[in-house]
Tab-separated table of C-alpha atoms and ligand atoms in Angstrom:
chain	number	residue	atom	x	y	z
R	118	MET	CA	126.104	84.019	66.660
R	119	VAL	CA	129.659	84.987	65.724
R	120	ASN	CA	130.004	81.939	63.548
R	121	ASP	CA	127.004	82.272	61.338
R	122	SER	CA	127.110	86.046	60.731
R	123	ARG	CA	128.251	87.406	57.442
R	124	ILE	CA	131.227	89.770	57.432
R	125	ILE	CA	130.234	92.891	55.550
R	126	ILE	CA	132.561	95.754	54.702
R	127	HIS	CA	131.366	99.205	53.724
R	128	CYS	CA	133.968	101.387	52.068
R	129	ASP	CA	133.408	105.104	51.699
R	130	LEU	CA	135.972	107.384	50.071
R	131	ASP	CA	136.821	110.493	52.081
R	132	ALA	CA	135.652	113.820	50.606
R	133	PHE	CA	135.862	112.037	47.270
R	134	TYR	CA	135.273	114.820	44.722
R	135	ALA	CA	137.547	117.242	46.549
R	136	ALA	CA	140.237	114.554	46.919
R	137	VAL	CA	140.147	113.729	43.196
R	138	GLU	CA	140.423	117.414	42.240
R	139	THR	CA	143.253	117.939	44.739
R	140	LEU	CA	145.140	115.045	43.248
R	141	HIS	CA	144.497	116.111	39.668
R	142	HIS	CA	145.439	119.773	40.093
R	143	GLY	CA	148.129	119.231	42.720
R	144	PHE	CA	146.338	121.478	45.225
R	145	ASP	CA	147.494	121.845	48.807
R	146	GLU	CA	145.175	119.815	51.079
R	147	ALA	CA	145.432	122.481	53.777
R	148	ILE	CA	143.808	125.116	51.574
R	149	PRO	CA	139.992	125.161	51.566
R	150	LEU	CA	138.684	123.778	48.267
R	151	ILE	CA	135.065	124.372	47.327
R	152	ILE	CA	133.417	122.612	44.392
R	153	GLY	CA	130.197	124.184	43.198
R	154	SER	CA	128.731	126.925	41.071
R	155	ASP	CA	130.548	130.170	40.239
R	156	PRO	CA	130.856	132.260	43.445
R	157	GLU	CA	131.041	135.492	41.403
R	158	ASN	CA	133.084	137.180	44.140
R	159	GLY	CA	130.410	136.452	46.720
R	160	ARG	CA	127.426	137.437	44.597
R	161	GLY	CA	126.892	133.980	43.071
R	162	ARG	CA	123.413	132.489	43.515
R	163	GLY	CA	124.310	128.803	43.246
R	164	ILE	CA	125.274	126.251	45.889
R	165	VAL	CA	128.254	124.245	47.141
R	166	SER	CA	128.297	120.692	45.747
R	167	THR	CA	131.049	119.532	48.065
R	168	CYS	CA	134.287	120.667	49.686
R	169	ASN	CA	137.458	119.336	51.296
R	170	TYR	CA	138.161	118.894	55.024
R	171	ALA	CA	140.003	122.230	55.248
R	172	ALA	CA	136.830	123.995	54.074
R	173	ARG	CA	134.661	121.924	56.435
R	174	LYS	CA	136.641	123.384	59.337
R	175	PHE	CA	135.028	126.718	58.435
R	176	GLY	CA	131.589	125.151	58.602
R	177	ILE	CA	131.205	124.924	54.837
R	178	ARG	CA	128.890	122.084	53.812
R	179	SER	CA	127.272	120.567	50.736
R	180	ALA	CA	124.146	122.447	49.564
R	181	MET	CA	125.169	125.641	51.387
R	182	ALA	CA	124.737	128.850	49.356
R	183	ILE	CA	127.980	129.525	47.482
R	184	SER	CA	127.798	133.160	48.672
R	185	GLU	CA	127.794	131.943	52.285
R	186	ALA	CA	130.852	129.754	51.587
R	187	TRP	CA	132.566	132.811	50.087
R	188	ARG	CA	131.734	134.870	53.180
R	189	ARG	CA	133.399	132.209	55.362
R	190	CYS	CA	136.323	131.523	53.019
R	191	PRO	CA	136.785	134.006	50.193
R	192	GLY	CA	138.743	133.086	47.098
R	193	ALA	CA	141.269	135.167	45.178
R	194	PRO	CA	141.969	138.064	45.379
R	195	TYR	CA	140.256	138.400	48.792
R	196	GLY	CA	141.325	135.095	50.281
R	197	SER	CA	143.163	131.859	49.611
R	198	ALA	CA	140.238	129.440	49.144
R	199	ILE	CA	139.993	127.659	45.794
R	200	TYR	CA	136.659	127.563	43.949
R	201	ILE	CA	136.147	125.195	41.017
R	202	ARG	CA	133.213	123.807	39.047
R	203	GLY	CA	134.188	120.135	39.154
R	204	SER	CA	134.721	117.655	36.341
R	205	ARG	CA	132.591	114.505	36.202
R	206	GLY	CA	134.907	112.534	33.924
R	207	LEU	CA	137.684	112.650	36.499
R	208	TYR	CA	135.427	111.247	39.204
R	209	SER	CA	134.140	108.262	37.293
R	210	ARG	CA	137.647	107.329	36.155
R	211	ALA	CA	139.000	107.450	39.716
R	212	SER	CA	135.955	105.575	40.993
R	213	ARG	CA	136.432	102.772	38.477
R	214	LYS	CA	140.047	102.272	39.601
R	215	VAL	CA	139.046	102.128	43.269
R	216	MET	CA	136.192	99.691	42.638
R	217	LYS	CA	138.551	97.365	40.772
R	218	ILE	CA	140.695	97.073	43.900
R	219	LEU	CA	137.759	96.684	46.279
R	220	LYS	CA	136.117	94.031	44.138
R	221	GLN	CA	139.002	91.560	44.404
R	222	PRO	CA	138.406	90.037	47.837
R	223	ALA	CA	134.615	90.287	47.715
R	224	GLU	CA	132.517	87.227	47.155
R	225	PHE	CA	129.570	89.576	46.671
R	226	PHE	CA	130.223	93.131	45.594
R	227	GLU	CA	127.918	96.090	45.295
R	228	GLN	CA	128.890	99.558	44.200
R	229	ALA	CA	126.367	101.715	46.063
R	230	SER	CA	127.393	105.059	44.572
R	231	ILE	CA	130.368	106.646	42.861
R	232	ASP	CA	132.406	106.581	46.085
R	233	GLU	CA	130.828	103.806	48.145
R	234	ALA	CA	130.776	100.039	47.998
R	235	TYR	CA	129.653	97.035	50.019
R	236	LEU	CA	131.712	93.854	50.108
R	237	ASP	CA	130.785	90.488	51.538
R	238	VAL	CA	134.156	88.985	52.476
R	239	THR	CA	132.932	86.197	54.777
R	240	GLU	CA	134.452	83.395	52.702
R	241	PHE	CA	137.560	85.341	51.699
R	242	VAL	CA	138.579	85.864	55.341
R	243	ASN	CA	137.257	82.469	56.348
R	244	GLN	CA	134.824	84.016	58.881
R	245	ASP	CA	137.714	85.550	60.787
R	246	TRP	CA	136.916	89.070	62.019
R	247	ASP	CA	140.581	89.855	62.697
R	248	ALA	CA	141.457	88.883	59.152
R	249	ALA	CA	138.698	91.240	57.970
R	250	LEU	CA	140.314	94.055	59.912
R	251	ALA	CA	143.706	93.298	58.359
R	252	LEU	CA	142.086	93.118	54.933
R	253	CYS	CA	140.643	96.617	55.387
R	254	ARG	CA	144.063	97.963	56.313
R	255	ASN	CA	145.498	96.425	53.140
R	256	LEU	CA	142.715	97.769	50.949
R	257	GLN	CA	143.075	101.202	52.517
R	258	ASP	CA	146.837	101.211	51.832
R	259	GLU	CA	146.405	99.932	48.308
R	260	VAL	CA	143.798	102.583	47.416
R	261	LEU	CA	146.050	105.287	48.855
R	262	GLU	CA	149.289	104.032	47.306
R	263	SER	CA	148.066	103.134	43.849
R	264	ILE	CA	145.396	105.819	43.338
R	265	GLY	CA	146.249	108.457	45.931
R	266	LEU	CA	142.814	108.500	47.558
R	267	SER	CA	141.882	108.178	51.186
R	268	ALA	CA	139.118	105.755	52.178
R	269	SER	CA	137.260	104.774	55.341
R	270	PHE	CA	136.011	101.283	56.161
R	271	GLY	CA	133.333	99.834	58.370
R	272	ILE	CA	133.164	96.132	59.226
R	273	ALA	CA	129.975	94.666	60.662
R	274	PRO	CA	127.541	91.741	60.432
R	275	ASN	CA	125.104	93.626	58.171
R	276	ARG	CA	124.814	96.502	55.706
R	277	ILE	CA	123.449	99.272	57.866
R	278	LEU	CA	125.928	98.646	60.677
R	279	ALA	CA	128.839	98.502	58.233
R	280	LYS	CA	127.733	101.846	56.834
R	281	MET	CA	127.497	103.372	60.299
R	282	ALA	CA	130.903	101.949	61.189
R	283	SER	CA	132.600	103.499	58.159
R	284	GLU	CA	131.523	106.939	59.416
R	285	ILE	CA	133.003	106.544	62.885
R	286	ASN	CA	136.691	107.315	62.388
R	287	LYS	CA	136.485	109.273	59.157
R	288	PRO	CA	138.735	110.266	57.387
R	289	ARG	CA	141.071	107.283	56.824
R	290	GLY	CA	139.276	105.354	59.506
R	291	ILE	CA	138.523	101.709	60.089
R	292	PHE	CA	135.925	100.650	62.609
R	293	ARG	CA	134.667	97.190	63.378
R	294	ILE	CA	131.437	96.179	65.084
R	295	LEU	CA	131.506	92.567	66.234
R	296	PRO	CA	128.207	90.662	66.332
R	297	ASP	CA	128.296	90.365	70.138
R	298	GLU	CA	129.155	94.041	70.647
R	299	LEU	CA	126.010	95.599	69.192
R	300	GLY	CA	124.545	96.673	72.541
R	301	GLU	CA	127.792	98.347	73.506
R	302	PHE	CA	127.985	100.061	70.121
R	303	PHE	CA	124.486	101.525	70.354
R	304	GLU	CA	124.852	102.769	73.917
R	305	GLY	CA	124.694	106.575	73.993
R	306	ARG	CA	124.868	106.755	70.199
R	307	ASP	CA	122.791	109.526	68.662
R	308	ILE	CA	119.769	108.366	66.682
R	309	ARG	CA	120.805	110.629	63.797
R	310	GLU	CA	123.746	108.295	63.138
R	311	VAL	CA	121.390	105.634	61.819
R	312	PRO	CA	121.074	105.985	58.046
R	313	GLY	CA	117.364	106.253	57.427
R	314	ILE	CA	116.604	108.407	60.468
R	315	GLY	CA	116.194	111.848	58.990
R	316	LYS	CA	115.840	115.286	60.528
R	317	LYS	CA	112.053	115.050	60.795
R	318	ARG	CA	112.034	111.670	62.511
R	319	ALA	CA	114.843	112.722	64.855
R	320	THR	CA	112.995	115.904	65.901
R	321	GLN	CA	109.890	113.824	66.626
R	322	LEU	CA	111.885	111.436	68.794
R	323	TYR	CA	113.792	114.231	70.590
R	324	GLU	CA	110.418	115.699	71.546
R	325	TRP	CA	109.626	112.434	73.321
R	326	GLY	CA	112.967	112.630	75.117
R	327	ILE	CA	114.608	109.961	73.005
R	328	SER	CA	118.003	110.950	71.669
R	329	THR	CA	120.095	107.778	71.653
R	330	ILE	CA	119.609	104.393	70.061
R	331	ASP	CA	119.659	102.491	73.331
R	332	GLU	CA	116.952	104.825	74.701
R	333	LEU	CA	114.950	104.085	71.590
R	334	HIS	CA	115.255	100.384	72.347
R	335	THR	CA	114.507	100.759	76.063
R	336	TYR	CA	111.270	102.467	75.066
R	337	GLY	CA	110.099	99.155	73.650
R	338	GLU	CA	108.713	98.329	70.258
R	339	LEU	CA	105.067	98.568	71.342
R	340	SER	CA	105.258	101.990	73.031
R	341	LEU	CA	107.445	103.223	70.222
R	342	SER	CA	104.980	102.137	67.579
R	343	ARG	CA	102.363	104.442	69.145
R	344	ILE	CA	104.683	107.387	68.495
R	345	THR	CA	106.288	106.442	65.223
R	346	GLY	CA	103.999	103.863	63.695
R	347	GLU	CA	104.564	100.122	63.584
R	348	ARG	CA	106.808	100.050	60.564
R	349	PHE	CA	109.497	102.286	62.008
R	350	ALA	CA	109.305	100.643	65.435
R	351	ALA	CA	109.728	97.185	63.931
R	352	TRP	CA	112.577	98.321	61.707
R	353	ILE	CA	114.589	100.068	64.424
R	354	THR	CA	114.144	96.997	66.648
R	355	ARG	CA	115.636	94.869	63.891
R	356	VAL	CA	118.507	97.358	63.547
R	357	TYR	CA	119.166	97.220	67.299
R	358	GLU	CA	119.124	93.437	67.332
R	359	GLY	CA	121.355	93.181	64.253
R	360	ARG	CA	118.642	91.537	62.179
R	361	THR	CA	118.675	93.820	59.123
R	362	SER	CA	119.863	92.707	55.731
R	363	SER	CA	123.381	91.512	54.989
R	364	GLU	CA	122.614	90.715	51.385
R	365	ILE	CA	125.123	92.296	49.017
R	366	SER	CA	124.004	92.420	45.411
R	367	PRO	CA	124.587	94.931	42.609
R	368	LEU	CA	120.836	94.844	41.976
R	369	ARG	CA	120.063	96.550	45.279
R	370	SER	CA	121.688	99.804	44.215
R	371	ARG	CA	120.817	99.711	40.539
R	372	LYS	CA	117.530	99.557	38.729
R	373	SER	CA	118.937	100.338	35.303
R	374	ILE	CA	122.059	101.567	33.552
R	375	GLY	CA	121.733	104.375	31.044
R	376	LYS	CA	123.842	106.879	29.181
R	377	GLU	CA	122.971	109.629	26.758
R	378	THR	CA	124.599	112.288	24.616
R	379	THR	CA	123.320	115.748	23.781
R	380	PHE	CA	124.709	116.935	20.444
R	381	ASN	CA	126.370	120.337	20.261
R	382	TYR	CA	123.973	121.114	17.387
R	383	ASP	CA	120.842	119.236	16.275
R	384	ARG	CA	121.618	116.444	13.806
R	385	ASP	CA	119.777	115.115	10.771
R	386	ASN	CA	122.488	112.728	9.622
R	387	TYR	CA	120.824	109.560	10.980
R	388	GLN	CA	123.767	107.317	10.165
R	389	GLU	CA	125.954	109.494	12.370
R	390	VAL	CA	123.348	109.481	15.140
R	391	LEU	CA	123.141	105.689	14.903
R	392	GLU	CA	126.923	105.368	15.260
R	393	ASN	CA	126.723	107.540	18.354
R	394	LEU	CA	123.939	105.364	19.710
R	395	LEU	CA	125.920	102.163	19.164
R	396	SER	CA	128.954	103.545	20.949
R	397	ILE	CA	126.671	104.524	23.868
R	398	VAL	CA	125.283	100.956	23.913
R	399	ARG	CA	128.820	99.532	24.099
R	400	ARG	CA	129.645	101.864	27.000
R	401	VAL	CA	126.471	100.840	28.831
R	402	MET	CA	127.227	97.150	28.331
R	403	LYS	CA	130.784	97.656	29.546
R	404	SER	CA	129.441	99.239	32.754
R	405	ALA	CA	126.989	96.358	33.128
R	406	ARG	CA	129.787	93.811	32.906
R	407	GLU	CA	131.941	95.801	35.332
R	408	ILE	CA	129.111	95.992	37.854
R	409	GLY	CA	128.292	92.328	37.280
R	410	VAL	CA	124.739	92.624	36.024
R	411	SER	CA	122.860	91.784	32.859
R	412	GLY	CA	119.526	93.054	31.633
R	413	ARG	CA	116.371	92.091	29.763
R	414	LEU	CA	115.155	95.503	28.579
R	415	ALA	CA	116.717	97.666	25.884
R	416	GLU	CA	115.469	101.219	25.637
R	417	VAL	CA	116.449	103.828	23.062
R	418	LYS	CA	115.712	107.471	23.828
R	419	ILE	CA	115.460	110.035	21.061
R	420	ARG	CA	114.944	113.727	21.688
R	421	TYR	CA	114.175	115.952	18.709
R	422	THR	CA	114.555	119.696	18.235
R	423	GLY	CA	112.104	121.425	20.575
R	424	PHE	CA	112.512	118.803	23.356
R	425	GLU	CA	109.998	116.299	21.951
R	426	THR	CA	111.248	113.072	23.511
R	427	HIS	CA	110.378	109.423	22.786
R	428	THR	CA	111.633	106.193	24.301
R	429	HIS	CA	111.359	102.927	22.423
R	430	GLY	CA	111.908	99.668	24.269
R	431	ARG	CA	112.058	95.944	23.751
R	432	SER	CA	112.561	93.043	26.136
R	433	ILE	CA	114.398	89.801	25.593
R	434	PRO	CA	113.456	86.578	27.398
R	435	VAL	CA	116.754	86.058	29.247
R	436	ALA	CA	118.958	88.703	30.885
R	437	MET	CA	122.220	89.214	28.995
R	438	ASN	CA	125.085	91.686	28.808
R	439	ASP	CA	126.651	91.027	25.425
R	440	ASP	CA	127.490	93.901	23.092
R	441	GLU	CA	126.182	92.148	19.961
R	442	VAL	CA	122.729	91.421	21.361
R	443	PHE	CA	122.098	94.979	22.469
R	444	THR	CA	123.768	96.834	19.608
R	445	SER	CA	121.551	94.947	17.170
R	446	LEU	CA	118.455	95.557	19.335
R	447	ALA	CA	119.280	99.260	19.602
R	448	GLU	CA	119.873	99.513	15.891
R	449	LYS	CA	116.457	97.972	15.154
R	450	LEU	CA	114.709	100.175	17.707
R	451	PHE	CA	116.324	103.248	16.192
R	452	ALA	CA	115.680	102.322	12.556
R	453	ASN	CA	112.046	101.348	13.190
R	454	ASN	CA	111.159	104.419	15.198
R	455	VAL	CA	113.244	107.400	14.159
R	456	GLN	CA	111.062	110.153	12.682
R	457	THR	CA	112.890	111.123	9.545
R	458	GLY	CA	112.590	114.749	8.631
R	459	LYS	CA	113.161	115.822	12.229
R	460	LYS	CA	116.483	116.866	13.679
R	461	ILE	CA	117.843	115.006	16.699
R	462	ARG	CA	119.064	116.796	19.782
R	463	LEU	CA	119.837	113.870	22.094
R	464	ILE	CA	120.308	110.117	21.802
R	465	GLY	CA	120.439	107.681	24.707
R	466	PHE	CA	120.313	104.040	25.707
R	467	ARG	CA	119.165	102.319	28.873
R	468	LEU	CA	119.550	98.721	29.993
R	469	GLY	CA	116.716	97.775	32.328
R	470	GLN	CA	115.131	94.804	34.128
R	471	LEU	CA	118.534	93.997	35.558
R	472	ASP	CA	119.499	90.630	36.867
R	473	THR	CA	122.678	88.965	38.046
R	474	PRO	CA	124.085	86.656	35.380
R	475	THR	CA	123.515	83.472	37.364
R	476	SER	CA	123.307	81.277	34.291
R	477	LYS	CA	126.863	82.224	33.382
R	478	GLN	CA	128.053	81.545	36.914
R	479	THR	CA	126.350	78.190	36.860
R	480	ARG	CA	128.010	77.402	33.553
R	481	LEU	CA	131.369	78.473	34.946
R	482	MET	CA	130.810	76.382	38.052
R	483	SER	CA	130.039	73.276	36.026
R	484	ILE	CA	133.185	73.811	33.951
R	485	ILE	CA	135.260	74.052	37.123
R	486	GLU	CA	133.617	70.941	38.523
R	487	GLU	CA	134.340	69.005	35.354
R	488	GLU	CA	138.034	69.849	35.437
G	691	MG	MG1	132.225	109.574	50.593
């Protein structure tokens, strides 16, 4: 079994938003940092988006009321905690740099979110699980040294196990689950640690006296299916036996790529709006190429004064990711559909019906073979 399993790495950056802000502003890591809406000296009505580890020590969590966070850790002048709103541009820039590093050793790469990625490194490490461990140490050092961010890694024979493993020694952790150690790994492990088992499902299982994954398995798929339904029972059995997916593909995490701009005042200079649209298209195509996907559907979104919104789309027969193809498509879609006489509030572009550019790879492969 060891020989034919894939070696999947899941990388998850530690308290990513807080870490990026800390780095950018030169904050002290030991001081609680809370990113979210304005606390208004404890009277704020919004919520916490995220926070650093120092704040987590006080029990502050994502989605907690910002007033509750303030009660636990007040900011100036009542306390030393730092409250900020957060800045999206910073995060995507940092993320792009990290992904560039992670992508290098991966035969298949999938960015799952702004701070998470899956890598299939089976070929790169020549199916050697010790080499995979060493690789994670190197990647972890490189991300820390060149970008200043801390990351955790999980190594396992499939996606879900790799994701679970990356949580184990967080922050700055590395944890490996070998294919023949699954039983040992699941023993006594809380069912809530399985991504996909939510609060509701866990409560249901606790009520039946099942709280760990090995208990879940001991129960047996048939008996379990009477409690949870067949689908869940079959799925968790596959998880326990290590038979869930190890396929890493950018298409799993992405259905489309889109960007849009809201103007600071409504525009009726259509040439200017078109130029904005074309620069959005180029940014979308750049993301597509970075992620390693191409698309067949071009969609232009126009929102007029008063929120009236229209999307206009067109498909091409083969998935592509070239600037020229999509700028000219977007230009046509805009010119043919824009309602002159109305002012435009927002313009956007979306690349859909994504695909991996296999044709290009095939072409590249045949070039290499010819040489
Ligand atoms: Mg994270």
